[in-house]
């Protein structure tokens, strides 16, 4: 049919109410007093989804589309002809439009059932990311990331997902890497500012609260958008090892073990099986590697690179990348466990 002139195009109406275009053949457009044409009814029944036909004074749509239309009596019989088609303007409700339509245009708008769709969409970005795992062991924290490799040309170690915030704390990012870098930058700024003012390193709890407040700030104003990432923050302070998870909504909780990303549910199940209070960080490195290798779906996901870091007594309570020899041992143990699982 080609594109319609701008003057003939329909515009969107208020939330869940859209102004649609109804396509109908000349034979199916009789005046209100005309009898129903059986051939027109048959043509309407075979209409593609969201098409409307004017038959005997009624609008007939695709029964499988589930459209809920307003009474045709309230719609003026105005039409625009073009070739073999005529176009009628009619207000209609379409379920696939009403899901979020009008309520997801701004992060400051609540839906009637109390949802903020923009924050939910940001959470989807986290859920589609590679898996991120953090565990609190008896002597420190271990962070692990399944960093999906998007191209074979990408150099190993680039586009890191684990970042140091302060000498005693680090962040693992799930979701949009660029958004994660912005959060890391803010966390570093908060840590430096606190130490400059108070003369001592910021506590992990205070750092988590400040970062969570910053993330939440981006859900309060219409000219901002939520961060499309979640982070797991680990650190070691005077209260011992601490582990926090911060979600796109700005919610922050303290955990013994946490997971983000597409494999989070399976990862949480495996974490719950561990006796974390008896586990050392050396042992935790192997367990985290096993979890990440176990949740990785080789059939659907791309190749991945394993990133591991720790903050423990062995690292002098500083956030560091796991030494290369320990990382390699963890990979070998994880692959062996995966092969054993496949054999069973």
mmCIF file of C-alpha atoms in Angstrom, residues 7-335:
data_model
loop_
_atom_site.group_PDB
_atom_site.id
_atom_site.type_symbol
_atom_site.label_atom_id
_atom_site.label_comp_id
_atom_site.label_asym_id
_atom_site.label_seq_id
_atom_site.Cartn_x
_atom_site.Cartn_y
_atom_site.Cartn_z
ATOM 1 C CA UNK A 7 -1.831 14.180 7.272
ATOM 2 C CA UNK A 8 -3.325 10.671 7.132
ATOM 3 C CA UNK A 9 -1.203 9.076 9.839
ATOM 4 C CA UNK A 10 -2.676 8.359 13.247
ATOM 5 C CA UNK A 11 -1.138 9.661 16.438
ATOM 6 C CA UNK A 12 -0.968 8.031 19.845
ATOM 7 C CA UNK A 13 -3.626 8.901 22.398
ATOM 8 C CA UNK A 14 -3.384 8.818 26.234
ATOM 9 C CA UNK A 15 -1.961 5.746 28.058
ATOM 10 C CA UNK A 16 -3.409 2.375 26.964
ATOM 11 C CA UNK A 17 -5.588 4.228 24.410
ATOM 12 C CA UNK A 18 -4.121 4.410 20.922
ATOM 13 C CA UNK A 19 -5.540 6.043 17.815
ATOM 14 C CA UNK A 20 -5.301 3.285 15.230
ATOM 15 C CA UNK A 21 -5.730 3.013 11.471
ATOM 16 C CA UNK A 22 -8.485 0.690 10.294
ATOM 17 C CA UNK A 23 -7.921 -0.753 6.831
ATOM 18 C CA UNK A 24 -10.996 -1.808 4.879
ATOM 19 C CA UNK A 25 -11.908 -2.607 1.290
ATOM 20 C CA UNK A 26 -14.581 -0.524 -0.486
ATOM 21 C CA UNK A 27 -17.011 -3.455 -0.461
ATOM 22 C CA UNK A 28 -16.669 -3.715 3.313
ATOM 23 C CA UNK A 29 -17.503 -0.041 3.957
ATOM 24 C CA UNK A 30 -21.269 0.270 3.627
ATOM 25 C CA UNK A 31 -23.260 2.988 5.391
ATOM 26 C CA UNK A 32 -24.660 2.221 8.833
ATOM 27 C CA UNK A 33 -28.055 1.204 7.429
ATOM 28 C CA UNK A 34 -26.650 -1.312 4.901
ATOM 29 C CA UNK A 35 -26.970 -5.051 5.526
ATOM 30 C CA UNK A 36 -23.959 -7.105 6.517
ATOM 31 C CA UNK A 37 -22.082 -8.538 3.538
ATOM 32 C CA UNK A 38 -21.078 -12.165 4.197
ATOM 33 C CA UNK A 39 -18.038 -11.851 1.939
ATOM 34 C CA UNK A 40 -16.913 -8.824 3.936
ATOM 35 C CA UNK A 41 -17.255 -10.796 7.161
ATOM 36 C CA UNK A 42 -15.133 -13.569 5.689
ATOM 37 C CA UNK A 43 -12.510 -11.051 4.597
ATOM 38 C CA UNK A 44 -12.450 -9.513 8.066
ATOM 39 C CA UNK A 45 -12.004 -12.913 9.704
ATOM 40 C CA UNK A 46 -8.829 -13.446 7.678
ATOM 41 C CA UNK A 47 -7.461 -9.987 8.512
ATOM 42 C CA UNK A 48 -3.874 -9.723 9.744
ATOM 43 C CA UNK A 49 -3.345 -8.877 13.443
ATOM 44 C CA UNK A 50 -4.581 -5.448 14.502
ATOM 45 C CA UNK A 51 -6.486 -4.859 11.207
ATOM 46 C CA UNK A 52 -10.065 -3.610 11.350
ATOM 47 C CA UNK A 53 -12.915 -3.906 8.877
ATOM 48 C CA UNK A 54 -16.106 -1.848 8.733
ATOM 49 C CA UNK A 55 -18.916 -4.377 8.287
ATOM 50 C CA UNK A 56 -22.569 -3.446 8.619
ATOM 51 C CA UNK A 57 -21.921 -0.556 10.985
ATOM 52 C CA UNK A 58 -19.499 -2.501 13.179
ATOM 53 C CA UNK A 59 -15.751 -2.711 13.440
ATOM 54 C CA UNK A 60 -14.575 -6.307 13.149
ATOM 55 C CA UNK A 61 -10.982 -7.122 14.060
ATOM 56 C CA UNK A 62 -8.793 -10.174 14.164
ATOM 57 C CA UNK A 63 -10.266 -12.394 16.919
ATOM 58 C CA UNK A 64 -6.822 -13.776 17.698
ATOM 59 C CA UNK A 65 -5.330 -10.332 18.299
ATOM 60 C CA UNK A 66 -7.451 -9.866 21.404
ATOM 61 C CA UNK A 67 -8.156 -6.192 20.689
ATOM 62 C CA UNK A 68 -10.805 -4.521 22.845
ATOM 63 C CA UNK A 69 -12.421 -1.807 20.736
ATOM 64 C CA UNK A 70 -14.704 1.017 21.740
ATOM 65 C CA UNK A 71 -18.248 1.178 20.405
ATOM 66 C CA UNK A 72 -18.328 2.317 16.787
ATOM 67 C CA UNK A 73 -21.279 4.599 17.587
ATOM 68 C CA UNK A 74 -18.900 7.055 19.225
ATOM 69 C CA UNK A 75 -16.608 7.103 16.186
ATOM 70 C CA UNK A 76 -17.423 9.499 13.343
ATOM 71 C CA UNK A 77 -17.496 7.840 9.917
ATOM 72 C CA UNK A 78 -14.518 9.722 8.484
ATOM 73 C CA UNK A 79 -12.412 8.093 5.812
ATOM 74 C CA UNK A 80 -9.475 8.760 3.539
ATOM 75 C CA UNK A 81 -9.288 6.859 0.264
ATOM 76 C CA UNK A 82 -6.064 5.712 -1.352
ATOM 77 C CA UNK A 83 -6.000 3.238 -4.244
ATOM 78 C CA UNK A 84 -7.933 0.098 -3.394
ATOM 79 C CA UNK A 85 -8.087 0.913 0.305
ATOM 80 C CA UNK A 86 -9.988 3.311 2.502
ATOM 81 C CA UNK A 87 -8.794 4.319 5.946
ATOM 82 C CA UNK A 88 -11.013 4.862 8.944
ATOM 83 C CA UNK A 89 -9.790 6.432 12.178
ATOM 84 C CA UNK A 90 -10.934 4.677 15.324
ATOM 85 C CA UNK A 91 -9.894 4.624 18.956
ATOM 86 C CA UNK A 92 -8.923 1.155 20.052
ATOM 87 C CA UNK A 93 -7.300 -0.642 22.951
ATOM 88 C CA UNK A 94 -4.530 -3.102 22.130
ATOM 89 C CA UNK A 95 -3.139 -5.248 24.960
ATOM 90 C CA UNK A 96 0.346 -5.278 23.472
ATOM 91 C CA UNK A 97 0.354 -1.475 23.568
ATOM 92 C CA UNK A 98 -1.109 -1.147 27.059
ATOM 93 C CA UNK A 99 1.764 -3.055 28.728
ATOM 94 C CA UNK A 100 3.821 -0.126 29.912
ATOM 95 C CA UNK A 101 2.552 2.291 27.251
ATOM 96 C CA UNK A 102 2.340 5.782 28.657
ATOM 97 C CA UNK A 103 3.784 4.653 31.975
ATOM 98 C CA UNK A 104 7.264 3.755 30.724
ATOM 99 C CA UNK A 105 8.092 7.050 29.041
ATOM 100 C CA UNK A 106 9.588 8.548 32.191
ATOM 101 C CA UNK A 107 11.343 7.118 35.209
ATOM 102 C CA UNK A 108 9.221 9.410 37.405
ATOM 103 C CA UNK A 109 5.921 7.782 36.363
ATOM 104 C CA UNK A 110 4.287 4.987 38.330
ATOM 105 C CA UNK A 111 1.929 2.532 36.661
ATOM 106 C CA UNK A 112 -1.504 1.959 38.255
ATOM 107 C CA UNK A 113 -0.141 -1.140 40.018
ATOM 108 C CA UNK A 114 2.817 0.762 41.472
ATOM 109 C CA UNK A 115 5.559 -0.279 39.054
ATOM 110 C CA UNK A 116 8.318 1.880 37.567
ATOM 111 C CA UNK A 117 8.899 0.353 34.148
ATOM 112 C CA UNK A 118 12.145 2.176 33.378
ATOM 113 C CA UNK A 119 13.766 0.603 36.445
ATOM 114 C CA UNK A 120 12.436 -2.810 35.422
ATOM 115 C CA UNK A 121 13.910 -2.372 31.941
ATOM 116 C CA UNK A 122 17.270 -1.496 33.493
ATOM 117 C CA UNK A 123 17.066 -4.687 35.533
ATOM 118 C CA UNK A 124 16.549 -6.613 32.275
ATOM 119 C CA UNK A 125 19.931 -5.347 31.079
ATOM 120 C CA UNK A 126 21.498 -6.825 34.213
ATOM 121 C CA UNK A 127 19.646 -10.122 33.805
ATOM 122 C CA UNK A 128 20.967 -10.504 30.238
ATOM 123 C CA UNK A 129 24.580 -9.967 31.270
ATOM 124 C CA UNK A 130 27.253 -12.519 32.072
ATOM 125 C CA UNK A 131 27.071 -13.990 35.567
ATOM 126 C CA UNK A 132 28.757 -12.174 38.463
ATOM 127 C CA UNK A 133 29.376 -13.963 41.768
ATOM 128 C CA UNK A 134 30.612 -12.730 45.137
ATOM 129 C CA UNK A 135 31.134 -14.781 48.301
ATOM 130 C CA UNK A 136 32.218 -13.938 51.830
ATOM 131 C CA UNK A 137 34.698 -16.514 53.167
ATOM 132 C CA UNK A 138 36.047 -16.814 56.705
ATOM 133 C CA UNK A 139 39.188 -14.837 55.803
ATOM 134 C CA UNK A 140 37.994 -12.481 53.064
ATOM 135 C CA UNK A 141 35.988 -11.830 49.910
ATOM 136 C CA UNK A 142 36.160 -13.469 46.463
ATOM 137 C CA UNK A 143 34.627 -11.833 43.362
ATOM 138 C CA UNK A 144 34.189 -13.647 40.051
ATOM 139 C CA UNK A 145 32.838 -12.571 36.649
ATOM 140 C CA UNK A 146 31.836 -14.461 33.515
ATOM 141 C CA UNK A 147 32.971 -11.828 31.005
ATOM 142 C CA UNK A 148 31.422 -12.721 27.655
ATOM 143 C CA UNK A 149 33.800 -12.207 24.725
ATOM 144 C CA UNK A 150 31.927 -10.367 21.972
ATOM 145 C CA UNK A 151 34.650 -10.714 19.333
ATOM 146 C CA UNK A 152 37.538 -13.076 18.657
ATOM 147 C CA UNK A 153 39.634 -10.009 17.844
ATOM 148 C CA UNK A 154 39.266 -8.607 21.357
ATOM 149 C CA UNK A 155 42.457 -8.690 23.414
ATOM 150 C CA UNK A 156 42.431 -10.722 26.598
ATOM 151 C CA UNK A 157 42.013 -8.580 29.695
ATOM 152 C CA UNK A 158 40.281 -5.685 27.930
ATOM 153 C CA UNK A 159 36.925 -4.255 28.987
ATOM 154 C CA UNK A 160 37.357 -5.396 32.585
ATOM 155 C CA UNK A 161 34.344 -6.103 34.759
ATOM 156 C CA UNK A 162 36.118 -6.066 38.143
ATOM 157 C CA UNK A 163 37.517 -2.742 39.369
ATOM 158 C CA UNK A 164 39.388 -1.571 42.454
ATOM 159 C CA UNK A 165 37.641 1.267 44.293
ATOM 160 C CA UNK A 166 40.041 1.731 47.204
ATOM 161 C CA UNK A 167 42.962 -0.335 48.405
ATOM 162 C CA UNK A 168 40.574 -2.322 50.624
ATOM 163 C CA UNK A 169 37.521 -2.640 48.320
ATOM 164 C CA UNK A 170 36.487 -3.617 44.792
ATOM 165 C CA UNK A 171 33.433 -3.728 42.523
ATOM 166 C CA UNK A 172 32.198 -6.395 40.090
ATOM 167 C CA UNK A 173 29.809 -5.114 37.399
ATOM 168 C CA UNK A 174 26.918 -6.936 35.692
ATOM 169 C CA UNK A 175 25.001 -5.268 32.866
ATOM 170 C CA UNK A 176 26.177 -2.366 30.723
ATOM 171 C CA UNK A 177 29.943 -2.029 31.148
ATOM 172 C CA UNK A 178 29.941 1.708 30.345
ATOM 173 C CA UNK A 179 27.344 2.394 33.046
ATOM 174 C CA UNK A 180 29.423 0.320 35.425
ATOM 175 C CA UNK A 181 32.479 2.494 34.825
ATOM 176 C CA UNK A 182 30.453 5.543 35.817
ATOM 177 C CA UNK A 183 29.487 3.874 39.100
ATOM 178 C CA UNK A 184 33.105 2.854 39.715
ATOM 179 C CA UNK A 185 34.203 6.444 39.117
ATOM 180 C CA UNK A 186 31.638 7.711 41.618
ATOM 181 C CA UNK A 187 32.655 5.078 44.180
ATOM 182 C CA UNK A 188 36.320 6.087 43.871
ATOM 183 C CA UNK A 189 35.354 9.735 44.305
ATOM 184 C CA UNK A 190 33.316 8.963 47.429
ATOM 185 C CA UNK A 191 36.149 6.891 48.932
ATOM 186 C CA UNK A 192 38.735 9.612 48.277
ATOM 187 C CA UNK A 193 36.441 12.360 49.608
ATOM 188 C CA UNK A 194 35.722 10.449 52.825
ATOM 189 C CA UNK A 195 39.402 9.778 53.498
ATOM 190 C CA UNK A 196 40.284 13.422 52.853
ATOM 191 C CA UNK A 197 37.647 14.685 55.306
ATOM 192 C CA UNK A 198 37.922 12.082 58.079
ATOM 193 C CA UNK A 199 41.514 10.960 57.688
ATOM 194 C CA UNK A 200 40.717 7.241 57.523
ATOM 195 C CA UNK A 201 39.542 4.772 54.854
ATOM 196 C CA UNK A 202 35.813 4.667 54.222
ATOM 197 C CA UNK A 203 33.996 1.664 55.690
ATOM 198 C CA UNK A 204 32.472 -0.795 53.237
ATOM 199 C CA UNK A 205 28.968 -0.128 54.594
ATOM 200 C CA UNK A 206 29.330 3.639 54.169
ATOM 201 C CA UNK A 207 30.690 3.176 50.654
ATOM 202 C CA UNK A 208 27.791 0.885 49.734
ATOM 203 C CA UNK A 209 25.257 3.385 51.121
ATOM 204 C CA UNK A 210 26.773 6.286 49.170
ATOM 205 C CA UNK A 211 26.950 4.366 45.898
ATOM 206 C CA UNK A 212 23.376 3.101 46.374
ATOM 207 C CA UNK A 213 22.163 6.671 46.981
ATOM 208 C CA UNK A 214 23.854 7.797 43.766
ATOM 209 C CA UNK A 215 22.257 4.958 41.781
ATOM 210 C CA UNK A 216 18.853 5.740 43.306
ATOM 211 C CA UNK A 217 19.259 9.423 42.410
ATOM 212 C CA UNK A 218 19.077 8.494 38.726
ATOM 213 C CA UNK A 219 15.578 7.068 39.234
ATOM 214 C CA UNK A 220 14.102 10.305 40.625
ATOM 215 C CA UNK A 221 14.304 12.798 37.747
ATOM 216 C CA UNK A 222 12.772 12.605 34.294
ATOM 217 C CA UNK A 223 15.904 13.880 32.524
ATOM 218 C CA UNK A 224 17.968 10.960 33.864
ATOM 219 C CA UNK A 225 17.746 7.244 33.214
ATOM 220 C CA UNK A 226 18.483 4.382 35.607
ATOM 221 C CA UNK A 227 21.858 2.685 35.379
ATOM 222 C CA UNK A 228 21.636 -0.457 33.278
ATOM 223 C CA UNK A 229 23.897 -2.368 35.620
ATOM 224 C CA UNK A 230 24.088 -3.902 39.058
ATOM 225 C CA UNK A 231 27.247 -4.191 41.144
ATOM 226 C CA UNK A 232 28.616 -6.443 43.860
ATOM 227 C CA UNK A 233 30.837 -4.532 46.280
ATOM 228 C CA UNK A 234 33.353 -6.369 48.428
ATOM 229 C CA UNK A 235 35.770 -4.990 50.994
ATOM 230 C CA UNK A 236 37.717 -5.577 54.193
ATOM 231 C CA UNK A 237 37.551 -3.032 57.031
ATOM 232 C CA UNK A 238 37.702 -2.955 60.839
ATOM 233 C CA UNK A 239 34.519 -5.056 60.951
ATOM 234 C CA UNK A 240 36.073 -7.762 58.796
ATOM 235 C CA UNK A 241 35.110 -8.835 55.259
ATOM 236 C CA UNK A 242 31.898 -7.254 53.933
ATOM 237 C CA UNK A 243 29.843 -8.034 50.816
ATOM 238 C CA UNK A 244 27.054 -5.850 49.372
ATOM 239 C CA UNK A 245 24.943 -5.976 46.234
ATOM 240 C CA UNK A 246 23.495 -2.797 44.688
ATOM 241 C CA UNK A 247 20.641 -3.086 42.187
ATOM 242 C CA UNK A 248 19.587 -0.595 39.427
ATOM 243 C CA UNK A 249 16.799 0.691 41.693
ATOM 244 C CA UNK A 250 19.360 1.822 44.283
ATOM 245 C CA UNK A 251 18.528 -0.959 46.732
ATOM 246 C CA UNK A 252 21.547 -2.248 48.671
ATOM 247 C CA UNK A 253 21.739 -5.366 50.835
ATOM 248 C CA UNK A 254 24.508 -7.133 52.712
ATOM 249 C CA UNK A 255 25.108 -10.772 51.775
ATOM 250 C CA UNK A 256 27.121 -13.873 52.601
ATOM 251 C CA UNK A 257 26.946 -14.746 48.911
ATOM 252 C CA UNK A 258 25.371 -12.918 45.956
ATOM 253 C CA UNK A 259 24.950 -13.342 42.207
ATOM 254 C CA UNK A 260 23.843 -11.193 39.268
ATOM 255 C CA UNK A 261 23.356 -11.856 35.558
ATOM 256 C CA UNK A 262 21.664 -14.494 33.450
ATOM 257 C CA UNK A 263 22.917 -17.404 35.557
ATOM 258 C CA UNK A 264 22.085 -15.836 38.918
ATOM 259 C CA UNK A 265 19.438 -18.362 39.986
ATOM 260 C CA UNK A 266 21.632 -21.396 39.365
ATOM 261 C CA UNK A 267 24.590 -19.582 40.939
ATOM 262 C CA UNK A 268 22.589 -18.762 44.089
ATOM 263 C CA UNK A 269 21.594 -22.406 44.395
ATOM 264 C CA UNK A 270 25.247 -23.471 44.260
ATOM 265 C CA UNK A 271 26.327 -20.759 46.715
ATOM 266 C CA UNK A 272 23.744 -21.967 49.233
ATOM 267 C CA UNK A 273 25.392 -25.402 49.192
ATOM 268 C CA UNK A 274 28.741 -23.976 50.346
ATOM 269 C CA UNK A 275 29.774 -23.754 53.993
ATOM 270 C CA UNK A 276 31.079 -20.219 53.659
ATOM 271 C CA UNK A 277 31.958 -19.838 57.334
ATOM 272 C CA UNK A 278 34.497 -22.666 56.959
ATOM 273 C CA UNK A 279 35.759 -21.770 53.479
ATOM 274 C CA UNK A 280 39.086 -20.006 52.911
ATOM 275 C CA UNK A 281 39.558 -17.605 50.015
ATOM 276 C CA UNK A 282 41.934 -20.065 48.313
ATOM 277 C CA UNK A 283 39.166 -22.643 48.373
ATOM 278 C CA UNK A 284 36.587 -19.981 47.501
ATOM 279 C CA UNK A 285 38.433 -19.133 44.276
ATOM 280 C CA UNK A 286 37.983 -22.697 43.058
ATOM 281 C CA UNK A 287 34.313 -22.778 44.103
ATOM 282 C CA UNK A 288 33.517 -19.495 42.337
ATOM 283 C CA UNK A 289 35.244 -20.744 39.182
ATOM 284 C CA UNK A 290 33.201 -23.962 39.326
ATOM 285 C CA UNK A 291 29.978 -21.979 39.705
ATOM 286 C CA UNK A 292 30.714 -19.709 36.745
ATOM 287 C CA UNK A 293 31.769 -22.581 34.491
ATOM 288 C CA UNK A 294 28.706 -24.524 35.600
ATOM 289 C CA UNK A 295 26.151 -21.803 34.800
ATOM 290 C CA UNK A 296 27.733 -20.889 31.459
ATOM 291 C CA UNK A 297 25.577 -22.149 28.584
ATOM 292 C CA UNK A 298 27.933 -23.160 25.782
ATOM 293 C CA UNK A 299 25.046 -23.723 23.371
ATOM 294 C CA UNK A 300 23.626 -20.192 23.699
ATOM 295 C CA UNK A 301 26.376 -18.002 25.125
ATOM 296 C CA UNK A 302 29.561 -16.854 23.474
ATOM 297 C CA UNK A 303 33.035 -17.715 24.700
ATOM 298 C CA UNK A 304 33.896 -16.102 28.010
ATOM 299 C CA UNK A 305 36.854 -14.974 30.037
ATOM 300 C CA UNK A 306 36.989 -15.695 33.768
ATOM 301 C CA UNK A 307 37.886 -12.746 35.999
ATOM 302 C CA UNK A 308 38.666 -13.321 39.675
ATOM 303 C CA UNK A 309 39.755 -11.003 42.476
ATOM 304 C CA UNK A 310 40.048 -11.259 46.246
ATOM 305 C CA UNK A 311 40.470 -9.222 49.423
ATOM 306 C CA UNK A 312 41.859 -11.378 52.219
ATOM 307 C CA UNK A 313 44.684 -11.878 54.699
ATOM 308 C CA UNK A 314 46.785 -13.500 51.974
ATOM 309 C CA UNK A 315 46.497 -10.337 49.845
ATOM 310 C CA UNK A 316 47.299 -8.182 52.903
ATOM 311 C CA UNK A 317 43.609 -7.187 53.024
ATOM 312 C CA UNK A 318 43.945 -5.327 49.738
ATOM 313 C CA UNK A 319 41.769 -5.784 46.674
ATOM 314 C CA UNK A 320 43.869 -7.558 44.046
ATOM 315 C CA UNK A 321 43.481 -9.733 41.004
ATOM 316 C CA UNK A 322 43.929 -13.395 41.834
ATOM 317 C CA UNK A 323 47.518 -14.436 40.980
ATOM 318 C CA UNK A 324 47.859 -16.077 37.556
ATOM 319 C CA UNK A 325 48.921 -19.460 38.951
ATOM 320 C CA UNK A 326 45.906 -19.661 41.287
ATOM 321 C CA UNK A 327 43.609 -18.506 38.491
ATOM 322 C CA UNK A 328 44.897 -21.245 36.203
ATOM 323 C CA UNK A 329 44.477 -23.873 38.924
ATOM 324 C CA UNK A 330 40.896 -22.711 39.489
ATOM 325 C CA UNK A 331 40.127 -22.953 35.757
ATOM 326 C CA UNK A 332 41.538 -26.484 35.550
ATOM 327 C CA UNK A 333 39.537 -27.593 38.603
ATOM 328 C CA UNK A 334 36.349 -26.005 37.238
ATOM 329 C CA UNK A 335 36.728 -27.626 33.817
#
